[in-house]
């Protein structure tokens, strides 16, 4: 993409954002629908950047992606500050996946990829409810978008975890999962939830490292199993299922598939 092409894209995005703002003001769409449609534009620009082009064009698109996130209004919620709701579609399944841990003492959870903390707060509110249970959250809290780092969401994560009333039971580790997971004790966690980088090579590394720190009988949960965000080959494609299918094949009988739909849930033997 050229700088001229990027400028044209930004004009169309500005016009669409005005349309969405008008629909939101008229209450013809919900805040969630408004933000989701802005997110679609973010993903479209990311694909343009991934496709290559002029450096200036990539910077222009990256800044607009950053602003589309930051300028999205919060969803109505009495307790938390979320921009998107990516938990509600999975909540009932998670209740089943982790029913054996709900409310139990000394449960240890690990989350890789935290964003604004919605899933972390769900674990705290619904599974890790005993005061002796703990949650470890791993995230770089900086999403690279060409030359721009999207960093705003760490303050929302901190706010939401504090609002849960269980912040003292959360350990936040900032950095690359592929570095941090190597510092965690082996066979320590009762469940791990992996929703970090979606690139094939990163997913495969996260899966191997998460499996190492998961105890026998523990539950490994991988988000976006069915996502194919591009059709490129190799380790940089955003297609988690390719990595996870290879990982499951390697595990063989040492893992039981509990559920495979948009998410992949494994039980460690």
Coordinates of C-alpha atoms in Angstrom, one line a residue, residues 107-230:
X107 CA -6.5 -23.3 42.7
X108 CA -3.8 -21.8 40.5
X109 CA -4.7 -20.2 37.1
X110 CA -2.5 -18.9 34.4
X111 CA -3.6 -16.5 31.7
X112 CA -1.4 -15.7 28.6
X113 CA -2.8 -12.6 26.9
X114 CA -4.9 -10.4 29.1
X115 CA -5.9 -7.2 27.1
X116 CA -8.3 -5.2 29.3
X117 CA -8.7 -8.0 31.9
X118 CA -12.2 -9.2 31.1
X119 CA -11.3 -12.9 31.1
X120 CA -9.2 -12.4 34.2
X121 CA -12.1 -10.8 36.0
X122 CA -14.3 -13.7 34.9
X123 CA -12.0 -16.3 36.4
X124 CA -11.9 -14.3 39.6
X125 CA -15.7 -13.8 39.8
X126 CA -16.7 -17.3 38.8
X127 CA -13.9 -19.9 39.3
X128 CA -11.2 -18.5 41.6
X129 CA -13.6 -17.4 44.3
X130 CA -11.8 -19.0 47.3
X131 CA -9.5 -16.5 49.0
X132 CA -6.6 -19.0 48.7
X133 CA -6.8 -19.3 44.9
X134 CA -4.5 -17.3 42.7
X135 CA -4.3 -16.0 39.1
X136 CA -1.1 -15.2 37.2
X137 CA -1.5 -12.9 34.2
X138 CA 1.2 -12.7 31.5
X139 CA 1.1 -10.0 28.8
X140 CA 3.6 -7.5 27.2
X141 CA 0.8 -4.9 27.4
X142 CA 2.1 -3.5 24.1
X143 CA 0.7 -4.6 20.8
X144 CA 3.1 -3.7 17.9
X145 CA 1.3 -2.0 15.0
X146 CA 4.2 -1.3 12.6
X147 CA 6.0 1.6 14.3
X148 CA 3.3 2.3 16.9
X149 CA 2.8 0.4 20.1
X150 CA -0.8 0.0 21.4
X151 CA -0.3 0.4 25.2
X152 CA -3.5 2.1 26.5
X153 CA -5.2 -1.1 27.7
X154 CA -2.8 -1.9 30.6
X155 CA -4.4 0.9 32.7
X156 CA -7.8 -0.7 32.0
X157 CA -6.5 -4.1 33.0
X158 CA -5.2 -2.6 36.3
X159 CA -8.5 -0.8 36.9
X160 CA -10.7 -3.9 36.2
X161 CA -8.6 -6.2 38.3
X162 CA -8.8 -3.8 41.2
X163 CA -12.5 -3.4 40.7
X164 CA -12.9 -7.2 41.0
X165 CA -12.0 -6.9 44.7
X166 CA -9.5 -9.7 44.3
X167 CA -6.6 -7.8 43.0
X168 CA -4.3 -9.0 45.8
X169 CA -4.7 -12.5 44.4
X170 CA -3.4 -11.6 41.0
X171 CA 0.2 -11.6 39.9
X172 CA 0.8 -9.5 36.7
X173 CA 3.9 -10.3 34.8
X174 CA 4.7 -7.9 32.0
X175 CA 6.7 -9.2 29.1
X176 CA 6.9 -11.8 26.4
X177 CA 5.2 -15.1 27.3
X178 CA 8.0 -17.0 25.6
X179 CA 10.4 -15.5 28.1
X180 CA 8.2 -15.4 31.3
X181 CA 6.8 -18.9 31.0
X182 CA 10.3 -20.3 31.2
X183 CA 10.7 -18.7 34.7
X184 CA 7.5 -20.3 36.1
X185 CA 7.6 -23.5 38.1
X186 CA 6.8 -26.7 36.3
X187 CA 3.5 -28.6 36.8
X188 CA 2.2 -25.7 39.0
X189 CA -1.1 -24.5 37.5
X190 CA -4.5 -26.1 37.5
X191 CA -5.6 -24.4 34.3
X192 CA -4.0 -22.2 31.7
X193 CA -5.8 -20.0 29.2
X194 CA -3.8 -19.0 26.1
X195 CA -4.9 -16.0 24.1
X196 CA -1.7 -14.3 23.2
X197 CA -0.1 -13.9 19.8
X198 CA -2.1 -15.6 17.0
X199 CA 0.9 -16.3 14.8
X200 CA 1.5 -20.0 14.2
X201 CA 5.1 -19.9 15.6
X202 CA 4.1 -18.0 18.7
X203 CA 1.0 -20.2 19.4
X204 CA 3.1 -23.3 19.1
X205 CA 5.7 -22.0 21.6
X206 CA 3.0 -20.8 24.0
X207 CA 1.3 -24.2 23.8
X208 CA 4.5 -26.1 24.6
X209 CA 5.5 -23.8 27.5
X210 CA 2.0 -23.7 28.9
X211 CA 1.8 -27.4 28.9
X212 CA 5.1 -27.6 30.9
X213 CA 3.7 -25.5 33.7
X214 CA 0.3 -27.3 33.8
X215 CA 0.0 -30.0 36.4
X216 CA -1.2 -33.5 35.5
X217 CA -5.0 -33.5 35.3
X218 CA -5.0 -29.8 34.5
X219 CA -6.9 -28.0 31.8
X220 CA -5.4 -26.1 28.9
X221 CA -7.7 -23.7 27.1
X222 CA -6.7 -22.1 23.8
X223 CA -8.7 -19.3 22.3
X224 CA -9.4 -18.6 18.6
X225 CA -8.7 -22.2 17.5
X226 CA -10.8 -21.7 14.3
X227 CA -9.4 -18.2 13.5
X228 CA -7.7 -17.8 10.1
X229 CA -6.8 -14.2 9.9
X230 CA -4.7 -14.6 6.8

